[in-house]
């Protein structure tokens, strides 16, 4: 369960205008959103000094920044003295616009318009307690100049880990799906994704496609060739890397900001913009059907050519 450092006593309560929701506030600023008809908690909002986080009882969460979780941790009932950052569970549990989507799907179910709205809006998640919570080790070994000024060679090392103190019996893990970022932009994955690889929620297929094969020593290394931007001449570039364990729990993020883009890199090519034009004439509500949206989209496409 996701909790702040503590939950204070309830000091306020308020109903929604249609009396379908009740919000209770605690003295530490946390707000619980519950269904008025059943009292069941739907989500909890927790403010921090520099951020906020919304979380469901199942563990799905949303936040203003994935990089800062000051004062908010997951406390597992089988290991309550080891606080875990929600950020390490982002792969399967982070849900953008969580609260708005939750309220909308519950309203749809209550009105009878869509009895399975919430099931469609949110994929099922596994119990957090059952997850392998061991974080693999990923680090950036070096960043060196490549064969041309346009390239930097970033060497990353990954290794699995063992922790016999884990209470749920999952005491070791390998490394999966290592990712490298240049100034926040994804620039490489190891192993490289295959076009025919299964995607989505098939965990076994993901494991087969994304496992990092370990040599006898237990540590593997891979060098990413990373193309540099001409506009960054003479500037430092920040590389970050992380991977996942077998249950898609994220490793600690490794960072290296020691590399400076060479001054002799050529001026970048003229930038190119890609535009997708969309027009929708047909709607489920017949009263909203249009006669001009598709034609306008086609006209815009022709004009931009």
PDB file of N, CA and C in Angstrom, residues 16-85:
ATOM      1  N   UNK A  16     -19.735  15.216  -2.821  1.00  0.00           N
ATOM      2  CA  UNK A  16     -19.833  15.798  -4.158  1.00  0.00           C
ATOM      3  C   UNK A  16     -21.236  16.364  -4.341  1.00  0.00           C
ATOM      4  N   UNK A  17     -21.445  17.260  -5.316  1.00  0.00           N
ATOM      5  CA  UNK A  17     -22.766  17.869  -5.505  1.00  0.00           C
ATOM      6  C   UNK A  17     -23.894  16.856  -5.703  1.00  0.00           C
ATOM      7  N   UNK A  18     -23.610  15.708  -6.308  1.00  0.00           N
ATOM      8  CA  UNK A  18     -24.663  14.703  -6.507  1.00  0.00           C
ATOM      9  C   UNK A  18     -24.674  13.640  -5.420  1.00  0.00           C
ATOM     10  N   UNK A  19     -23.894  13.850  -4.356  1.00  0.00           N
ATOM     11  CA  UNK A  19     -23.836  12.947  -3.206  1.00  0.00           C
ATOM     12  C   UNK A  19     -23.325  11.548  -3.536  1.00  0.00           C
ATOM     13  N   UNK A  20     -22.640  11.384  -4.655  1.00  0.00           N
ATOM     14  CA  UNK A  20     -22.139  10.057  -5.005  1.00  0.00           C
ATOM     15  C   UNK A  20     -20.728   9.808  -4.482  1.00  0.00           C
ATOM     16  N   UNK A  21     -20.022  10.875  -4.131  1.00  0.00           N
ATOM     17  CA  UNK A  21     -18.660  10.746  -3.641  1.00  0.00           C
ATOM     18  C   UNK A  21     -18.496  11.469  -2.316  1.00  0.00           C
ATOM     19  N   UNK A  22     -17.611  10.939  -1.464  1.00  0.00           N
ATOM     20  CA  UNK A  22     -17.281  11.608  -0.214  1.00  0.00           C
ATOM     21  C   UNK A  22     -15.768  11.750  -0.126  1.00  0.00           C
ATOM     22  N   UNK A  23     -15.320  12.948   0.222  1.00  0.00           N
ATOM     23  CA  UNK A  23     -13.899  13.231   0.368  1.00  0.00           C
ATOM     24  C   UNK A  23     -13.607  13.503   1.837  1.00  0.00           C
ATOM     25  N   UNK A  24     -12.659  12.789   2.404  1.00  0.00           N
ATOM     26  CA  UNK A  24     -12.259  13.000   3.789  1.00  0.00           C
ATOM     27  C   UNK A  24     -10.815  13.462   3.810  1.00  0.00           C
ATOM     28  N   UNK A  25     -10.541  14.513   4.593  1.00  0.00           N
ATOM     29  CA  UNK A  25      -9.197  15.069   4.680  1.00  0.00           C
ATOM     30  C   UNK A  25      -8.584  14.814   6.036  1.00  0.00           C
ATOM     31  N   UNK A  26      -7.297  14.495   6.068  1.00  0.00           N
ATOM     32  CA  UNK A  26      -6.601  14.245   7.333  1.00  0.00           C
ATOM     33  C   UNK A  26      -5.736  15.443   7.684  1.00  0.00           C
ATOM     34  N   UNK A  27      -5.265  15.480   8.906  1.00  0.00           N
ATOM     35  CA  UNK A  27      -4.501  16.632   9.377  1.00  0.00           C
ATOM     36  C   UNK A  27      -3.148  16.765   8.679  1.00  0.00           C
ATOM     37  N   UNK A  28      -2.663  15.689   8.028  1.00  0.00           N
ATOM     38  CA  UNK A  28      -1.393  15.785   7.319  1.00  0.00           C
ATOM     39  C   UNK A  28      -1.576  16.136   5.851  1.00  0.00           C
ATOM     40  N   UNK A  29      -2.825  16.455   5.429  1.00  0.00           N
ATOM     41  CA  UNK A  29      -3.067  16.902   4.066  1.00  0.00           C
ATOM     42  C   UNK A  29      -3.539  15.841   3.112  1.00  0.00           C
ATOM     43  N   UNK A  30      -3.522  14.565   3.499  1.00  0.00           N
ATOM     44  CA  UNK A  30      -3.983  13.502   2.611  1.00  0.00           C
ATOM     45  C   UNK A  30      -5.500  13.556   2.459  1.00  0.00           C
ATOM     46  N   UNK A  31      -5.988  13.222   1.254  1.00  0.00           N
ATOM     47  CA  UNK A  31      -7.421  13.219   0.967  1.00  0.00           C
ATOM     48  C   UNK A  31      -7.804  11.846   0.428  1.00  0.00           C
ATOM     49  N   UNK A  32      -8.852  11.252   1.010  1.00  0.00           N
ATOM     50  CA  UNK A  32      -9.345   9.951   0.562  1.00  0.00           C
ATOM     51  C   UNK A  32     -10.658  10.161  -0.186  1.00  0.00           C
ATOM     52  N   UNK A  33     -10.735   9.627  -1.403  1.00  0.00           N
ATOM     53  CA  UNK A  33     -11.940   9.708  -2.224  1.00  0.00           C
ATOM     54  C   UNK A  33     -12.646   8.361  -2.150  1.00  0.00           C
ATOM     55  N   UNK A  34     -13.900   8.359  -1.680  1.00  0.00           N
ATOM     56  CA  UNK A  34     -14.637   7.109  -1.481  1.00  0.00           C
ATOM     57  C   UNK A  34     -16.007   7.183  -2.129  1.00  0.00           C
ATOM     58  N   UNK A  35     -16.556   6.010  -2.457  1.00  0.00           N
ATOM     59  CA  UNK A  35     -17.931   5.935  -2.947  1.00  0.00           C
ATOM     60  C   UNK A  35     -18.868   6.140  -1.766  1.00  0.00           C
ATOM     61  N   UNK A  36     -19.794   7.080  -1.891  1.00  0.00           N
ATOM     62  CA  UNK A  36     -20.692   7.368  -0.783  1.00  0.00           C
ATOM     63  C   UNK A  36     -21.626   6.197  -0.493  1.00  0.00           C
ATOM     64  N   UNK A  37     -22.020   5.465  -1.517  1.00  0.00           N
ATOM     65  CA  UNK A  37     -22.973   4.368  -1.337  1.00  0.00           C
ATOM     66  C   UNK A  37     -22.389   3.197  -0.557  1.00  0.00           C
ATOM     67  N   UNK A  38     -21.097   2.960  -0.688  1.00  0.00           N
ATOM     68  CA  UNK A  38     -20.493   1.794  -0.047  1.00  0.00           C
ATOM     69  C   UNK A  38     -19.395   2.144   0.940  1.00  0.00           C
ATOM     70  N   UNK A  39     -18.872   3.379   0.868  1.00  0.00           N
ATOM     71  CA  UNK A  39     -17.752   3.750   1.709  1.00  0.00           C
ATOM     72  C   UNK A  39     -16.418   3.211   1.206  1.00  0.00           C
ATOM     73  N   UNK A  40     -16.424   2.567   0.034  1.00  0.00           N
ATOM     74  CA  UNK A  40     -15.201   1.957  -0.492  1.00  0.00           C
ATOM     75  C   UNK A  40     -14.253   3.024  -1.012  1.00  0.00           C
ATOM     76  N   UNK A  41     -13.003   2.953  -0.592  1.00  0.00           N
ATOM     77  CA  UNK A  41     -11.988   3.898  -1.056  1.00  0.00           C
ATOM     78  C   UNK A  41     -11.677   3.637  -2.520  1.00  0.00           C
ATOM     79  N   UNK A  42     -11.698   4.695  -3.315  1.00  0.00           N
ATOM     80  CA  UNK A  42     -11.376   4.604  -4.739  1.00  0.00           C
ATOM     81  C   UNK A  42      -9.962   5.103  -5.009  1.00  0.00           C
ATOM     82  N   UNK A  43      -9.577   6.159  -4.318  1.00  0.00           N
ATOM     83  CA  UNK A  43      -8.239   6.711  -4.512  1.00  0.00           C
ATOM     84  C   UNK A  43      -7.856   7.547  -3.303  1.00  0.00           C
ATOM     85  N   UNK A  44      -6.559   7.757  -3.181  1.00  0.00           N
ATOM     86  CA  UNK A  44      -6.040   8.597  -2.106  1.00  0.00           C
ATOM     87  C   UNK A  44      -5.093   9.623  -2.718  1.00  0.00           C
ATOM     88  N   UNK A  45      -5.227  10.883  -2.316  1.00  0.00           N
ATOM     89  CA  UNK A  45      -4.364  11.963  -2.796  1.00  0.00           C
ATOM     90  C   UNK A  45      -3.441  12.385  -1.665  1.00  0.00           C
ATOM     91  N   UNK A  46      -2.144  12.401  -1.943  1.00  0.00           N
ATOM     92  CA  UNK A  46      -1.155  12.734  -0.914  1.00  0.00           C
ATOM     93  C   UNK A  46      -0.265  13.859  -1.418  1.00  0.00           C
ATOM     94  N   UNK A  47      -0.304  15.028  -0.799  1.00  0.00           N
ATOM     95  CA  UNK A  47       0.610  16.115  -1.187  1.00  0.00           C
ATOM     96  C   UNK A  47       1.944  15.966  -0.465  1.00  0.00           C
ATOM     97  N   UNK A  48       3.016  16.444  -1.103  1.00  0.00           N
ATOM     98  CA  UNK A  48       4.330  16.497  -0.470  1.00  0.00           C
ATOM     99  C   UNK A  48       4.862  17.912  -0.604  1.00  0.00           C
ATOM    100  N   UNK A  49       6.090  18.132  -0.182  1.00  0.00           N
ATOM    101  CA  UNK A  49       6.642  19.477  -0.235  1.00  0.00           C
ATOM    102  C   UNK A  49       6.772  19.983  -1.666  1.00  0.00           C
ATOM    103  N   UNK A  50       7.118  19.110  -2.586  1.00  0.00           N
ATOM    104  CA  UNK A  50       7.372  19.544  -3.958  1.00  0.00           C
ATOM    105  C   UNK A  50       6.553  18.779  -4.990  1.00  0.00           C
ATOM    106  N   UNK A  51       5.648  17.906  -4.579  1.00  0.00           N
ATOM    107  CA  UNK A  51       4.989  17.031  -5.524  1.00  0.00           C
ATOM    108  C   UNK A  51       3.637  16.613  -4.972  1.00  0.00           C
ATOM    109  N   UNK A  52       2.942  15.777  -5.694  1.00  0.00           N
ATOM    110  CA  UNK A  52       1.700  15.174  -5.239  1.00  0.00           C
ATOM    111  C   UNK A  52       1.619  13.776  -5.846  1.00  0.00           C
ATOM    112  N   UNK A  53       0.809  12.928  -5.237  1.00  0.00           N
ATOM    113  CA  UNK A  53       0.630  11.583  -5.767  1.00  0.00           C
ATOM    114  C   UNK A  53      -0.790  11.120  -5.483  1.00  0.00           C
ATOM    115  N   UNK A  54      -1.374  10.435  -6.455  1.00  0.00           N
ATOM    116  CA  UNK A  54      -2.693   9.813  -6.294  1.00  0.00           C
ATOM    117  C   UNK A  54      -2.494   8.310  -6.425  1.00  0.00           C
ATOM    118  N   UNK A  55      -3.171   7.526  -5.596  1.00  0.00           N
ATOM    119  CA  UNK A  55      -2.962   6.080  -5.598  1.00  0.00           C
ATOM    120  C   UNK A  55      -4.268   5.351  -5.328  1.00  0.00           C
ATOM    121  N   UNK A  56      -4.439   4.192  -5.953  1.00  0.00           N
ATOM    122  CA  UNK A  56      -5.598   3.346  -5.708  1.00  0.00           C
ATOM    123  C   UNK A  56      -5.228   2.274  -4.688  1.00  0.00           C
ATOM    124  N   UNK A  57      -6.214   1.625  -4.077  1.00  0.00           N
ATOM    125  CA  UNK A  57      -5.896   0.519  -3.160  1.00  0.00           C
ATOM    126  C   UNK A  57      -5.103  -0.605  -3.819  1.00  0.00           C
ATOM    127  N   UNK A  58      -5.236  -0.766  -5.151  1.00  0.00           N
ATOM    128  CA  UNK A  58      -4.499  -1.816  -5.856  1.00  0.00           C
ATOM    129  C   UNK A  58      -3.044  -1.442  -6.105  1.00  0.00           C
ATOM    130  N   UNK A  59      -2.702  -0.153  -5.947  1.00  0.00           N
ATOM    131  CA  UNK A  59      -1.327   0.269  -6.141  1.00  0.00           C
ATOM    132  C   UNK A  59      -1.074   1.088  -7.379  1.00  0.00           C
ATOM    133  N   UNK A  60      -2.059   1.276  -8.254  1.00  0.00           N
ATOM    134  CA  UNK A  60      -1.872   2.149  -9.413  1.00  0.00           C
ATOM    135  C   UNK A  60      -1.706   3.587  -8.918  1.00  0.00           C
ATOM    136  N   UNK A  61      -0.860   4.363  -9.603  1.00  0.00           N
ATOM    137  CA  UNK A  61      -0.601   5.708  -9.101  1.00  0.00           C
ATOM    138  C   UNK A  61      -0.363   6.690 -10.238  1.00  0.00           C
ATOM    139  N   UNK A  62      -0.504   7.957  -9.902  1.00  0.00           N
ATOM    140  CA  UNK A  62      -0.214   9.072 -10.796  1.00  0.00           C
ATOM    141  C   UNK A  62       0.488  10.123  -9.969  1.00  0.00           C
ATOM    142  N   UNK A  63       1.287  10.963 -10.612  1.00  0.00           N
ATOM    143  CA  UNK A  63       2.048  11.964  -9.878  1.00  0.00           C
ATOM    144  C   UNK A  63       2.414  13.113 -10.787  1.00  0.00           C
ATOM    145  N   UNK A  64       2.771  14.229 -10.178  1.00  0.00           N
ATOM    146  CA  UNK A  64       3.201  15.374 -10.955  1.00  0.00           C
ATOM    147  C   UNK A  64       4.591  15.228 -11.514  1.00  0.00           C
ATOM    148  N   UNK A  65       5.430  14.360 -10.916  1.00  0.00           N
ATOM    149  CA  UNK A  65       6.799  14.145 -11.385  1.00  0.00           C
ATOM    150  C   UNK A  65       7.257  12.762 -10.975  1.00  0.00           C
ATOM    151  N   UNK A  66       7.663  11.962 -11.959  1.00  0.00           N
ATOM    152  CA  UNK A  66       8.161  10.621 -11.660  1.00  0.00           C
ATOM    153  C   UNK A  66       9.543  10.643 -11.024  1.00  0.00           C
ATOM    154  N   UNK A  67      10.202  11.782 -11.023  1.00  0.00           N
ATOM    155  CA  UNK A  67      11.565  11.856 -10.529  1.00  0.00           C
ATOM    156  C   UNK A  67      11.647  12.271  -9.070  1.00  0.00           C
ATOM    157  N   UNK A  68      10.554  12.728  -8.484  1.00  0.00           N
ATOM    158  CA  UNK A  68      10.613  13.219  -7.111  1.00  0.00           C
ATOM    159  C   UNK A  68       9.459  12.633  -6.294  1.00  0.00           C
ATOM    160  N   UNK A  69       9.831  11.812  -5.314  1.00  0.00           N
ATOM    161  CA  UNK A  69       8.836  11.211  -4.429  1.00  0.00           C
ATOM    162  C   UNK A  69       9.233  11.442  -2.982  1.00  0.00           C
ATOM    163  N   UNK A  70       9.428  12.688  -2.609  1.00  0.00           N
ATOM    164  CA  UNK A  70       9.849  12.983  -1.254  1.00  0.00           C
ATOM    165  C   UNK A  70       8.730  12.706  -0.252  1.00  0.00           C
ATOM    166  N   UNK A  71       9.023  11.877   0.750  1.00  0.00           N
ATOM    167  CA  UNK A  71       8.070  11.622   1.825  1.00  0.00           C
ATOM    168  C   UNK A  71       6.991  10.626   1.502  1.00  0.00           C
ATOM    169  N   UNK A  72       6.999   9.985   0.313  1.00  0.00           N
ATOM    170  CA  UNK A  72       5.968   9.025  -0.048  1.00  0.00           C
ATOM    171  C   UNK A  72       6.637   7.700  -0.392  1.00  0.00           C
ATOM    172  N   UNK A  73       6.175   6.623   0.230  1.00  0.00           N
ATOM    173  CA  UNK A  73       6.807   5.330   0.023  1.00  0.00           C
ATOM    174  C   UNK A  73       5.770   4.218   0.028  1.00  0.00           C
ATOM    175  N   UNK A  74       6.131   3.101  -0.582  1.00  0.00           N
ATOM    176  CA  UNK A  74       5.355   1.885  -0.473  1.00  0.00           C
ATOM    177  C   UNK A  74       5.898   1.114   0.727  1.00  0.00           C
ATOM    178  N   UNK A  75       4.993   0.723   1.621  1.00  0.00           N
ATOM    179  CA  UNK A  75       5.357  -0.105   2.766  1.00  0.00           C
ATOM    180  C   UNK A  75       4.659  -1.443   2.615  1.00  0.00           C
ATOM    181  N   UNK A  76       5.440  -2.507   2.420  1.00  0.00           N
ATOM    182  CA  UNK A  76       4.867  -3.826   2.215  1.00  0.00           C
ATOM    183  C   UNK A  76       4.573  -4.486   3.555  1.00  0.00           C
ATOM    184  N   UNK A  77       3.421  -5.137   3.690  1.00  0.00           N
ATOM    185  CA  UNK A  77       3.073  -5.744   4.978  1.00  0.00           C
ATOM    186  C   UNK A  77       4.047  -6.827   5.415  1.00  0.00           C
ATOM    187  N   UNK A  78       4.738  -7.474   4.463  1.00  0.00           N
ATOM    188  CA  UNK A  78       5.691  -8.516   4.855  1.00  0.00           C
ATOM    189  C   UNK A  78       7.078  -7.956   5.143  1.00  0.00           C
ATOM    190  N   UNK A  79       7.293  -6.654   4.886  1.00  0.00           N
ATOM    191  CA  UNK A  79       8.599  -6.035   5.116  1.00  0.00           C
ATOM    192  C   UNK A  79       8.407  -4.546   5.384  1.00  0.00           C
ATOM    193  N   UNK A  80       7.720  -4.186   6.482  1.00  0.00           N
ATOM    194  CA  UNK A  80       7.323  -2.795   6.708  1.00  0.00           C
ATOM    195  C   UNK A  80       8.466  -1.849   7.052  1.00  0.00           C
ATOM    196  N   UNK A  81       9.643  -2.368   7.339  1.00  0.00           N
ATOM    197  CA  UNK A  81      10.757  -1.494   7.701  1.00  0.00           C
ATOM    198  C   UNK A  81      11.626  -1.129   6.510  1.00  0.00           C
ATOM    199  N   UNK A  82      11.203  -1.549   5.295  1.00  0.00           N
ATOM    200  CA  UNK A  82      11.977  -1.240   4.093  1.00  0.00           C
ATOM    201  C   UNK A  82      11.117  -0.407   3.154  1.00  0.00           C
ATOM    202  N   UNK A  83      11.149   0.925   3.250  1.00  0.00           N
ATOM    203  CA  UNK A  83      10.334   1.778   2.364  1.00  0.00           C
ATOM    204  C   UNK A  83      10.836   1.713   0.933  1.00  0.00           C
ATOM    205  N   UNK A  84       9.906   1.667  -0.025  1.00  0.00           N
ATOM    206  CA  UNK A  84      10.245   1.583  -1.443  1.00  0.00           C
ATOM    207  C   UNK A  84       9.619   2.756  -2.176  1.00  0.00           C
ATOM    208  N   UNK A  85      10.371   3.340  -3.085  1.00  0.00           N
ATOM    209  CA  UNK A  85       9.860   4.462  -3.868  1.00  0.00           C
ATOM    210  C   UNK A  85       8.836   3.962  -4.883  1.00  0.00           C
TER     211      UNK A  85
END
